[in-house]
Amino acid sequence: MHPGKDEMAMIPLLAILTAVAAAPPPPVVLAPSVVAPPIMRSSTPRTTETIAVQLRHGGRLLWSGDLSRASDGTASFSQQLRESRACPDADPRAGRTGTRFTTFSVSINPDYPLAEGAARVSIERTAPYGDDKDCGGRSASSTVRLESRVELPQGKPVTLEGEGGLSVTLTRR
């Protein structure tokens, strides 16, 4: 008895199926577990505080007000002043004016590790520079910036002074 064509084709196929079924399963690879870093926490409870701010430049008061922030949060204030003036040599039909931009900002951020009254303070003022004051197509500006770490004791004013007469007085209430 000779096997038929169909039976002969089945023998190699059965051999392949037997070899595949007998092969060991592939190894299981587990990804390492992900561990989140601990969150920085202060031993003091989270509170909201008010900080009185006086921003000055050259003895002139630029802004005064209160900023509220969480003891581990940020408070900031910024303002842009835009002024225009007639340019003396401009063609009156063109209606050309000189524009002056002055900006200033205050930012109070937590300082790490969180300690009561510890803060990072940043103040900045940008103003027109030079004699032309934006007439004649030329303009320039000057920026003064101060960044400092500071302790803000409760009820005691702290003054930070930068270059060019820029200063800020902070009082934590």
Coordinates of N, CA, C and O in Angstrom, one line a residue:
M1 N 0.8 -1.2 0.0 CA 0.0 0.0 0.0 C 0.9 1.2 0.0 O 1.7 1.4 0.8
H2 N 0.6 2.0 -1.0 CA 1.4 3.2 -1.1 C 0.5 4.4 -0.7 O -0.7 4.5 -1.1
P3 N 1.1 5.3 0.0 CA 0.3 6.5 0.4 C 0.0 7.4 -0.8 O 0.8 7.5 -1.7
G4 N -1.2 8.0 -0.9 CA -1.6 8.9 -2.0 C -0.9 10.2 -1.9 O -0.2 10.5 -0.9
K5 N -1.0 11.0 -2.9 CA -0.4 12.3 -3.0 C -0.9 13.2 -1.8 O 0.0 13.9 -1.2
D6 N -2.1 13.2 -1.5 CA -2.6 14.0 -0.4 C -2.0 13.6 0.9 O -1.7 14.4 1.8
E7 N -1.9 12.3 1.1 CA -1.4 11.8 2.4 C 0.1 12.1 2.5 O 0.6 12.4 3.6
M8 N 0.8 12.1 1.4 CA 2.3 12.5 1.4 C 2.5 13.9 1.7 O 3.4 14.3 2.4
A9 N 1.6 14.8 1.3 CA 1.7 16.2 1.6 C 1.4 16.5 3.0 O 1.9 17.4 3.6
M10 N 0.6 15.6 3.7 CA 0.2 15.8 5.1 C 1.4 15.5 6.0 O 1.5 16.0 7.1
I11 N 2.2 14.5 5.6 CA 3.3 14.1 6.5 C 4.3 15.2 6.9 O 4.5 15.4 8.0
P12 N 4.8 15.9 5.9 CA 5.7 17.0 6.3 C 5.0 18.1 7.1 O 5.5 18.7 8.0
L13 N 3.7 18.4 6.7 CA 2.9 19.4 7.5 C 2.8 18.9 8.9 O 2.9 19.7 9.8
L14 N 2.5 17.7 9.2 CA 2.4 17.2 10.5 C 3.7 17.3 11.3 O 3.7 17.6 12.5
A15 N 4.8 17.0 10.6 CA 6.1 17.1 11.2 C 6.4 18.6 11.6 O 6.9 18.8 12.7
I16 N 6.0 19.5 10.8 CA 6.2 21.0 11.2 C 5.3 21.3 12.4 O 5.8 22.0 13.3
L17 N 4.1 20.9 12.4 CA 3.1 21.2 13.5 C 3.6 20.6 14.8 O 3.5 21.2 15.8
T18 N 4.2 19.4 14.7 CA 4.7 18.7 15.9 C 5.9 19.5 16.4 O 6.0 19.7 17.6
A19 N 6.8 20.0 15.5 CA 8.0 20.7 15.9 C 7.6 22.0 16.6 O 8.2 22.4 17.6
V20 N 6.6 22.7 16.0 CA 6.2 24.0 16.6 C 5.5 23.8 17.9 O 5.8 24.5 18.9
A21 N 4.7 22.8 18.0 CA 4.0 22.5 19.3 C 4.9 22.1 20.4 O 4.7 22.4 21.5
A22 N 6.1 21.5 20.0 CA 7.0 21.0 21.0 C 8.0 22.1 21.4 O 8.7 21.9 22.4
A23 N 8.1 23.2 20.7 CA 9.0 24.3 21.0 C 8.6 24.9 22.3 O 7.4 25.2 22.6
P24 N 9.6 25.3 23.2 CA 9.2 26.0 24.4 C 8.7 27.4 24.2 O 9.0 28.0 23.2
P25 N 7.8 27.9 25.0 CA 7.3 29.2 24.8 C 8.4 30.3 25.0 O 9.4 30.0 25.7
P26 N 8.3 31.4 24.3 CA 9.3 32.5 24.4 C 9.3 33.0 25.9 O 8.3 33.0 26.6
P27 N 10.5 33.4 26.3 CA 10.6 33.9 27.7 C 9.7 35.2 27.9 O 9.6 36.0 27.0
V28 N 9.2 35.3 29.0 CA 8.4 36.5 29.3 C 9.3 37.6 29.9 O 10.0 37.3 30.9
V29 N 9.3 38.7 29.3 CA 10.1 39.8 29.8 C 9.2 40.9 30.5 O 8.3 41.4 29.9
L30 N 9.5 41.1 31.7 CA 8.7 42.1 32.5 C 9.5 43.4 32.5 O 10.7 43.5 32.8
A31 N 8.8 44.5 32.2 CA 9.4 45.9 32.3 C 9.6 46.2 33.8 O 8.8 45.8 34.6
P32 N 10.7 46.9 34.1 CA 10.9 47.3 35.5 C 9.7 48.2 35.9 O 9.2 49.0 35.1
S33 N 9.4 48.2 37.2 CA 8.3 49.0 37.7 C 8.8 50.5 37.8 O 10.0 50.7 38.0
V34 N 7.9 51.4 37.5 CA 8.2 52.8 37.6 C 7.8 53.3 38.9 O 6.7 53.2 39.4
V35 N 8.8 54.0 39.6 CA 8.6 54.5 40.9 C 8.7 56.1 40.8 O 9.7 56.6 40.3
A36 N 7.6 56.8 41.1 CA 7.6 58.2 41.1 C 8.4 58.8 42.2 O 8.4 58.3 43.3
P37 N 9.2 59.8 41.9 CA 10.0 60.4 43.0 C 9.0 61.0 44.1 O 7.9 61.5 43.7
P38 N 9.4 61.1 45.3 CA 8.6 61.7 46.3 C 8.3 63.2 46.0 O 9.2 63.9 45.5
I39 N 7.2 63.7 46.3 CA 6.9 65.1 46.2 C 7.5 65.9 47.3 O 7.4 65.4 48.5
M40 N 8.1 67.0 47.0 CA 8.7 67.8 48.0 C 7.6 68.4 48.9 O 6.7 69.1 48.4
R41 N 7.6 68.1 50.1 CA 6.6 68.7 51.0 C 7.2 69.4 52.2 O 8.3 69.0 52.7
S42 N 6.6 70.4 52.6 CA 7.0 71.2 53.8 C 6.5 70.6 55.0 O 5.4 70.0 55.0
S43 N 7.2 70.7 56.1 CA 6.6 70.2 57.4 C 5.6 71.2 57.9 O 4.8 70.8 58.8
T44 N 5.5 72.4 57.4 CA 4.5 73.3 57.8 C 3.3 73.2 56.9 O 3.4 72.9 55.8
P45 N 2.1 73.4 57.5 CA 0.9 73.3 56.7 C 0.8 74.4 55.6 O 1.4 75.5 55.8
R46 N 0.2 74.1 54.5 CA 0.0 75.0 53.4 C -1.0 76.1 53.9 O -2.1 75.8 54.3
T47 N -0.5 77.4 53.7 CA -1.4 78.5 54.0 C -1.4 79.5 52.9 O -0.6 79.4 52.0
T48 N -2.2 80.5 53.0 CA -2.2 81.6 52.1 C -1.7 82.8 52.8 O -2.1 83.1 54.0
E49 N -0.8 83.6 52.2 CA -0.3 84.7 52.8 C -0.4 85.9 51.9 O -0.5 85.8 50.7
T50 N -0.3 87.1 52.5 CA -0.4 88.4 51.8 C 0.9 89.1 51.9 O 1.5 89.2 53.0
I51 N 1.5 89.5 50.8 CA 2.7 90.3 50.8 C 2.5 91.6 50.3 O 2.0 91.8 49.1
A52 N 2.8 92.7 51.1 CA 2.7 94.1 50.6 C 3.9 94.4 49.8 O 5.0 94.0 50.2
V53 N 3.7 95.0 48.6 CA 4.8 95.3 47.7 C 4.9 96.8 47.4 O 3.8 97.4 47.1
Q54 N 6.1 97.3 47.4 CA 6.3 98.7 46.9 C 7.5 98.6 45.9 O 8.6 98.3 46.3
L55 N 7.2 98.9 44.6 CA 8.2 98.8 43.6 C 8.6 100.3 43.3 O 7.7 101.1 43.0
R56 N 9.9 100.6 43.3 CA 10.4 102.0 43.1 C 11.5 102.0 42.1 O 12.2 101.0 41.9
H57 N 11.6 103.1 41.4 CA 12.7 103.3 40.5 C 13.2 104.7 40.7 O 12.4 105.7 40.4
G58 N 14.4 104.9 41.1 CA 14.9 106.3 41.3 C 14.2 107.1 42.3 O 14.0 108.3 42.2
G59 N 13.6 106.4 43.3 CA 12.9 107.0 44.4 C 11.4 107.3 44.0 O 10.6 107.6 44.9
R60 N 11.0 107.1 42.8 CA 9.7 107.2 42.3 C 8.9 105.9 42.5 O 9.4 104.9 42.1
L61 N 7.7 106.0 43.1 CA 6.9 104.8 43.3 C 6.3 104.4 42.0 O 5.5 105.2 41.3
L62 N 6.6 103.2 41.5 CA 6.0 102.6 40.3 C 4.7 101.9 40.5 O 3.8 102.0 39.7
W63 N 4.7 101.1 41.6 CA 3.5 100.4 41.9 C 3.5 100.0 43.4 O 4.6 99.7 44.0
S64 N 2.4 100.0 44.0 CA 2.2 99.6 45.4 C 0.9 98.8 45.5 O -0.1 99.2 45.0
G65 N 1.0 97.6 46.2 CA -0.2 96.8 46.3 C 0.1 95.5 47.1 O 1.3 95.3 47.5
D66 N -0.9 94.7 47.3 CA -0.8 93.5 48.0 C -0.9 92.3 47.0 O -1.7 92.4 46.0
L67 N 0.0 91.3 47.2 CA -0.1 90.1 46.4 C -0.4 88.9 47.4 O 0.3 88.8 48.4
S68 N -1.3 88.1 47.0 CA -1.7 86.9 47.8 C -1.1 85.7 47.1 O -1.2 85.6 45.9
R69 N -0.6 84.8 47.9 CA 0.0 83.5 47.4 C -0.1 82.4 48.4 O 0.0 82.7 49.6
A70 N -0.2 81.2 47.9 CA -0.1 80.1 48.8 C 1.4 80.0 49.3 O 2.3 80.4 48.5
S71 N 1.6 79.5 50.4 CA 3.0 79.4 51.0 C 3.9 78.7 50.0 O 5.1 78.9 50.1
D72 N 3.4 77.8 49.2 CA 4.2 77.0 48.2 C 3.9 77.4 46.8 O 4.2 76.7 45.9
G73 N 3.3 78.6 46.6 CA 2.9 79.0 45.3 C 3.5 80.3 44.9 O 4.4 80.9 45.5
T74 N 3.1 80.8 43.7 CA 3.7 82.0 43.1 C 2.7 83.2 43.1 O 1.5 82.9 42.9
A75 N 3.2 84.4 43.2 CA 2.4 85.6 43.0 C 3.2 86.5 42.1 O 4.4 86.6 42.3
S76 N 2.5 87.2 41.2 CA 3.2 88.1 40.3 C 2.3 89.2 39.8 O 1.1 89.1 39.9
F77 N 3.0 90.3 39.4 CA 2.3 91.4 38.9 C 3.1 92.0 37.8 O 4.4 92.1 37.9
S78 N 2.5 92.4 36.7 CA 3.2 93.1 35.6 C 2.3 94.2 35.0 O 1.1 94.0 35.0
Q79 N 3.0 95.2 34.5 CA 2.2 96.3 33.9 C 3.0 96.9 32.7 O 4.2 96.9 32.8
Q80 N 2.3 97.3 31.7 CA 2.9 97.9 30.6 C 2.3 99.3 30.4 O 1.1 99.4 30.3
L81 N 3.1 100.3 30.3 CA 2.7 101.7 30.1 C 3.0 102.1 28.7 O 4.2 102.0 28.3
R82 N 2.1 102.6 27.9 CA 2.4 103.0 26.6 C 2.0 104.5 26.5 O 0.8 104.9 26.8
E83 N 2.9 105.3 26.1 CA 2.7 106.8 26.0 C 3.1 107.2 24.6 O 4.0 106.6 24.0
S84 N 2.5 108.2 24.1 CA 2.9 108.8 22.8 C 3.0 110.3 23.0 O 2.5 110.9 23.8
R85 N 3.9 110.8 22.1 CA 4.1 112.3 22.1 C 4.4 112.6 20.6 O 4.8 111.8 19.8
A86 N 4.1 113.9 20.3 CA 4.3 114.4 19.0 C 5.7 114.5 18.7 O 6.5 115.0 19.6
C87 N 6.2 114.1 17.6 CA 7.6 114.3 17.2 C 7.7 115.7 16.5 O 7.0 116.0 15.6
P88 N 8.6 116.5 17.0 CA 8.7 117.9 16.5 C 9.0 118.0 15.0 O 8.6 119.0 14.4
D89 N 9.8 117.1 14.5 CA 10.2 117.2 13.1 C 9.4 116.4 12.1 O 9.7 116.3 10.9
A90 N 8.3 115.8 12.6 CA 7.5 114.9 11.8 C 6.5 115.7 10.9 O 6.1 116.8 11.3
D91 N 6.2 115.2 9.8 CA 5.2 115.8 8.9 C 3.8 115.7 9.6 O 3.3 114.6 9.9
P92 N 3.1 116.8 9.8 CA 1.9 116.8 10.5 C 0.8 116.0 9.8 O -0.1 115.4 10.4
R93 N 0.9 115.9 8.4 CA -0.1 115.2 7.6 C 0.0 113.7 7.9 O -0.9 112.9 7.7
A94 N 1.2 113.2 8.3 CA 1.4 111.8 8.5 C 0.9 111.4 9.9 O 0.7 110.2 10.2
G95 N 0.7 112.4 10.8 CA 0.2 112.1 12.1 C 1.1 111.3 13.0 O 0.7 110.5 13.8
R96 N 2.4 111.5 12.7 CA 3.4 110.6 13.3 C 3.6 111.1 14.8 O 3.8 112.3 15.1
T97 N 3.7 110.1 15.7 CA 4.0 110.4 17.1 C 5.1 109.4 17.5 O 5.2 108.3 16.9
G98 N 5.7 109.8 18.6 CA 6.7 108.9 19.2 C 6.0 108.0 20.2 O 5.2 108.5 21.0
T99 N 6.3 106.8 20.3 CA 5.7 105.9 21.3 C 6.8 105.4 22.3 O 7.8 105.0 21.9
R100 N 6.4 105.5 23.5 CA 7.3 105.0 24.6 C 6.6 103.9 25.4 O 5.5 104.0 25.8
F101 N 7.4 102.8 25.5 CA 6.9 101.7 26.3 C 7.7 101.5 27.5 O 8.9 101.5 27.5
T102 N 7.0 101.4 28.7 CA 7.7 101.2 29.9 C 7.0 100.0 30.6 O 5.7 100.0 30.7
T103 N 7.7 98.9 30.9 CA 7.1 97.8 31.6 C 7.8 97.5 32.9 O 9.0 97.8 33.0
F104 N 7.1 96.9 33.8 CA 7.7 96.5 35.0 C 7.0 95.3 35.6 O 5.8 95.1 35.3
S105 N 7.7 94.5 36.3 CA 7.1 93.3 36.9 C 7.7 92.9 38.2 O 8.9 93.2 38.5
V106 N 6.9 92.2 39.0 CA 7.4 91.6 40.3 C 6.9 90.2 40.3 O 5.7 89.9 40.0
S107 N 7.7 89.3 40.7 CA 7.4 87.9 40.9 C 7.9 87.3 42.2 O 9.1 87.5 42.5
I108 N 7.1 86.7 43.0 CA 7.5 86.1 44.3 C 7.2 84.6 44.2 O 6.0 84.2 44.1
N109 N 8.2 83.8 44.3 CA 8.1 82.3 44.1 C 8.6 81.7 45.4 O 9.4 82.2 46.1
P110 N 8.1 80.4 45.6 CA 8.7 79.7 46.8 C 10.1 79.4 46.6 O 10.6 79.2 45.5
D111 N 10.9 79.3 47.7 CA 12.2 78.9 47.6 C 12.3 77.4 48.2 O 11.6 77.2 49.2
Y112 N 13.0 76.6 47.6 CA 13.1 75.2 48.1 C 14.4 74.9 48.8 O 15.4 75.4 48.4
P113 N 14.5 74.2 49.9 CA 13.3 73.5 50.5 C 12.4 74.6 51.1 O 12.8 75.6 51.5
L114 N 11.1 74.2 51.1 CA 10.1 75.2 51.6 C 10.3 75.4 53.0 O 10.3 74.5 53.9
A115 N 10.6 76.7 53.4 CA 10.7 77.1 54.7 C 9.9 78.3 54.9 O 9.7 79.1 54.0
E116 N 9.3 78.5 56.0 CA 8.4 79.6 56.2 C 9.1 80.9 56.0 O 10.2 81.2 56.5
G117 N 8.6 81.7 55.1 CA 9.1 83.0 54.8 C 10.2 83.0 53.7 O 10.6 84.1 53.3
A118 N 10.7 81.9 53.3 CA 11.7 81.8 52.2 C 11.1 82.0 50.8 O 10.1 81.4 50.5
A119 N 11.7 82.9 50.0 CA 11.1 83.2 48.7 C 12.3 83.5 47.7 O 13.4 83.9 48.1
R120 N 11.9 83.4 46.5 CA 12.8 83.9 45.4 C 12.0 85.1 44.8 O 10.9 84.9 44.4
V121 N 12.7 86.2 44.7 CA 12.0 87.4 44.2 C 12.7 87.9 43.0 O 13.9 87.9 42.9
S122 N 11.9 88.3 42.0 CA 12.4 88.8 40.7 C 11.7 90.1 40.4 O 10.4 90.1 40.5
I123 N 12.4 91.1 40.1 CA 11.8 92.4 39.7 C 12.5 92.8 38.4 O 13.7 92.5 38.1
E124 N 11.8 93.5 37.5 CA 12.3 93.9 36.2 C 11.6 95.2 35.8 O 10.4 95.4 36.0
R125 N 12.4 96.1 35.2 CA 11.9 97.3 34.6 C 12.5 97.5 33.2 O 13.8 97.5 33.1
T126 N 11.7 97.8 32.2 CA 12.2 98.1 30.9 C 11.7 99.5 30.5 O 10.5 99.7 30.6
A127 N 12.5 100.4 30.1 CA 12.1 101.8 29.8 C 12.9 102.3 28.6 O 13.9 101.8 28.2
P128 N 12.3 103.3 27.9 CA 13.1 103.9 26.8 C 14.4 104.4 27.3 O 14.6 104.8 28.4
Y129 N 15.4 104.4 26.3 CA 16.8 104.8 26.6 C 17.2 105.7 25.6 O 16.9 105.6 24.4
G130 N 18.0 106.7 26.0 CA 18.6 107.7 25.1 C 17.7 108.9 24.9 O 16.6 109.0 25.5
D131 N 18.2 109.9 24.1 CA 17.6 111.2 24.0 C 16.4 111.2 23.0 O 15.5 112.0 23.0
D132 N 16.5 110.3 22.0 CA 15.5 110.4 20.9 C 14.1 110.0 21.3 O 13.2 110.5 20.7
K133 N 13.9 109.1 22.2 CA 12.6 108.7 22.7 C 11.7 108.3 21.6 O 10.5 108.7 21.6
D134 N 12.2 107.5 20.7 CA 11.4 106.9 19.6 C 11.0 107.8 18.5 O 10.2 107.5 17.6
C135 N 11.5 109.1 18.4 CA 11.2 109.9 17.2 C 12.3 109.7 16.2 O 13.4 109.4 16.6
G136 N 12.0 109.9 15.0 CA 13.0 109.7 13.9 C 13.2 108.3 13.6 O 14.2 108.0 12.9
G137 N 12.4 107.4 14.0 CA 12.5 106.0 13.6 C 13.5 105.1 14.4 O 13.6 104.0 14.2
R138 N 14.2 105.8 15.3 CA 15.2 105.0 16.1 C 14.6 104.8 17.5 O 13.9 105.7 18.1
S139 N 14.8 103.7 18.1 CA 14.3 103.5 19.4 C 15.3 102.5 20.2 O 15.9 101.7 19.5
A140 N 15.4 102.7 21.4 CA 16.2 101.8 22.3 C 15.6 101.7 23.6 O 14.8 102.6 24.0
S141 N 15.9 100.7 24.3 CA 15.3 100.5 25.6 C 16.4 99.9 26.6 O 17.4 99.4 26.1
S142 N 16.2 100.1 27.8 CA 17.1 99.6 28.8 C 16.3 98.8 29.8 O 15.2 99.2 30.2
T143 N 16.9 97.6 30.2 CA 16.2 96.7 31.2 C 17.1 96.5 32.4 O 18.3 96.3 32.3
V144 N 16.5 96.7 33.5 CA 17.2 96.4 34.8 C 16.4 95.2 35.4 O 15.2 95.3 35.5
R145 N 17.1 94.2 35.9 CA 16.5 93.0 36.5 C 17.3 92.6 37.7 O 18.5 92.7 37.7
L146 N 16.5 92.2 38.7 CA 17.1 91.8 40.0 C 16.4 90.5 40.4 O 15.2 90.4 40.4
E147 N 17.2 89.5 40.7 CA 16.7 88.2 41.2 C 17.5 87.9 42.5 O 18.7 88.0 42.6
S148 N 16.7 87.5 43.5 CA 17.3 87.3 44.8 C 16.5 86.3 45.6 O 15.3 86.2 45.6
R149 N 17.3 85.5 46.4 CA 16.6 84.6 47.5 C 16.6 85.5 48.7 O 17.5 86.2 49.0
V150 N 15.5 85.4 49.4 CA 15.3 86.3 50.6 C 14.4 85.6 51.7 O 13.6 84.7 51.3
E151 N 14.7 85.9 52.9 CA 13.8 85.5 54.0 C 12.8 86.7 54.3 O 13.3 87.8 54.4
L152 N 11.6 86.4 54.3 CA 10.6 87.4 54.6 C 9.9 87.2 56.0 O 9.0 86.4 56.1
P153 N 10.5 87.7 57.0 CA 9.9 87.5 58.3 C 8.6 88.2 58.4 O 8.3 89.2 57.8
Q154 N 7.7 87.6 59.2 CA 6.4 88.1 59.4 C 6.4 89.5 59.9 O 7.0 89.8 60.9
G155 N 5.7 90.5 59.2 CA 5.6 91.8 59.7 C 6.7 92.8 59.5 O 6.6 93.9 59.9
K156 N 7.9 92.3 59.1 CA 9.1 93.2 58.9 C 9.4 93.4 57.5 O 9.6 92.5 56.7
P157 N 9.5 94.7 57.1 CA 9.8 95.0 55.7 C 11.2 94.6 55.3 O 12.1 94.8 56.1
V158 N 11.3 94.1 54.1 CA 12.6 93.7 53.5 C 12.8 94.5 52.2 O 11.9 94.4 51.4
T159 N 13.9 95.2 52.0 CA 14.1 96.0 50.8 C 15.2 95.4 50.0 O 16.3 95.1 50.6
L160 N 15.0 95.2 48.7 CA 16.0 94.7 47.8 C 16.3 95.8 46.8 O 15.4 96.4 46.3
E161 N 17.6 96.1 46.6 CA 18.0 97.2 45.7 C 18.8 96.7 44.5 O 19.7 95.9 44.7
G162 N 18.4 97.1 43.3 CA 19.1 96.7 42.1 C 19.8 97.9 41.5 O 19.9 98.9 42.1
E163 N 20.4 97.7 40.4 CA 21.1 98.8 39.7 C 20.2 99.8 39.2 O 19.0 99.5 38.9
G164 N 20.7 101.0 39.0 CA 19.9 102.1 38.4 C 18.8 102.6 39.2 O 17.8 103.2 38.7
G165 N 18.8 102.3 40.5 CA 17.8 102.8 41.4 C 16.5 102.0 41.5 O 15.5 102.4 42.1
L166 N 16.5 100.8 40.9 CA 15.4 99.9 41.0 C 15.4 99.2 42.4 O 16.4 98.7 42.8
S167 N 14.2 99.3 43.1 CA 14.2 98.6 44.4 C 12.7 98.1 44.6 O 11.8 98.6 44.0
V168 N 12.6 97.1 45.5 CA 11.3 96.6 46.0 C 11.4 96.4 47.5 O 12.4 96.0 48.0
T169 N 10.3 96.8 48.1 CA 10.1 96.6 49.5 C 9.0 95.6 49.7 O 7.9 95.8 49.2
L170 N 9.2 94.5 50.4 CA 8.2 93.4 50.7 C 8.0 93.3 52.1 O 8.9 93.3 52.9
T171 N 6.7 93.2 52.5 CA 6.3 92.9 53.9 C 5.3 91.8 53.9 O 4.2 91.9 53.3
R172 N 5.7 90.7 54.6 CA 4.8 89.5 54.7 C 3.9 89.7 55.8 O 4.3 89.9 56.9
R173 N 2.6 89.7 55.6 CA 1.6 90.0 56.6 C 1.1 88.7 57.2 O 1.1 87.6 56.7

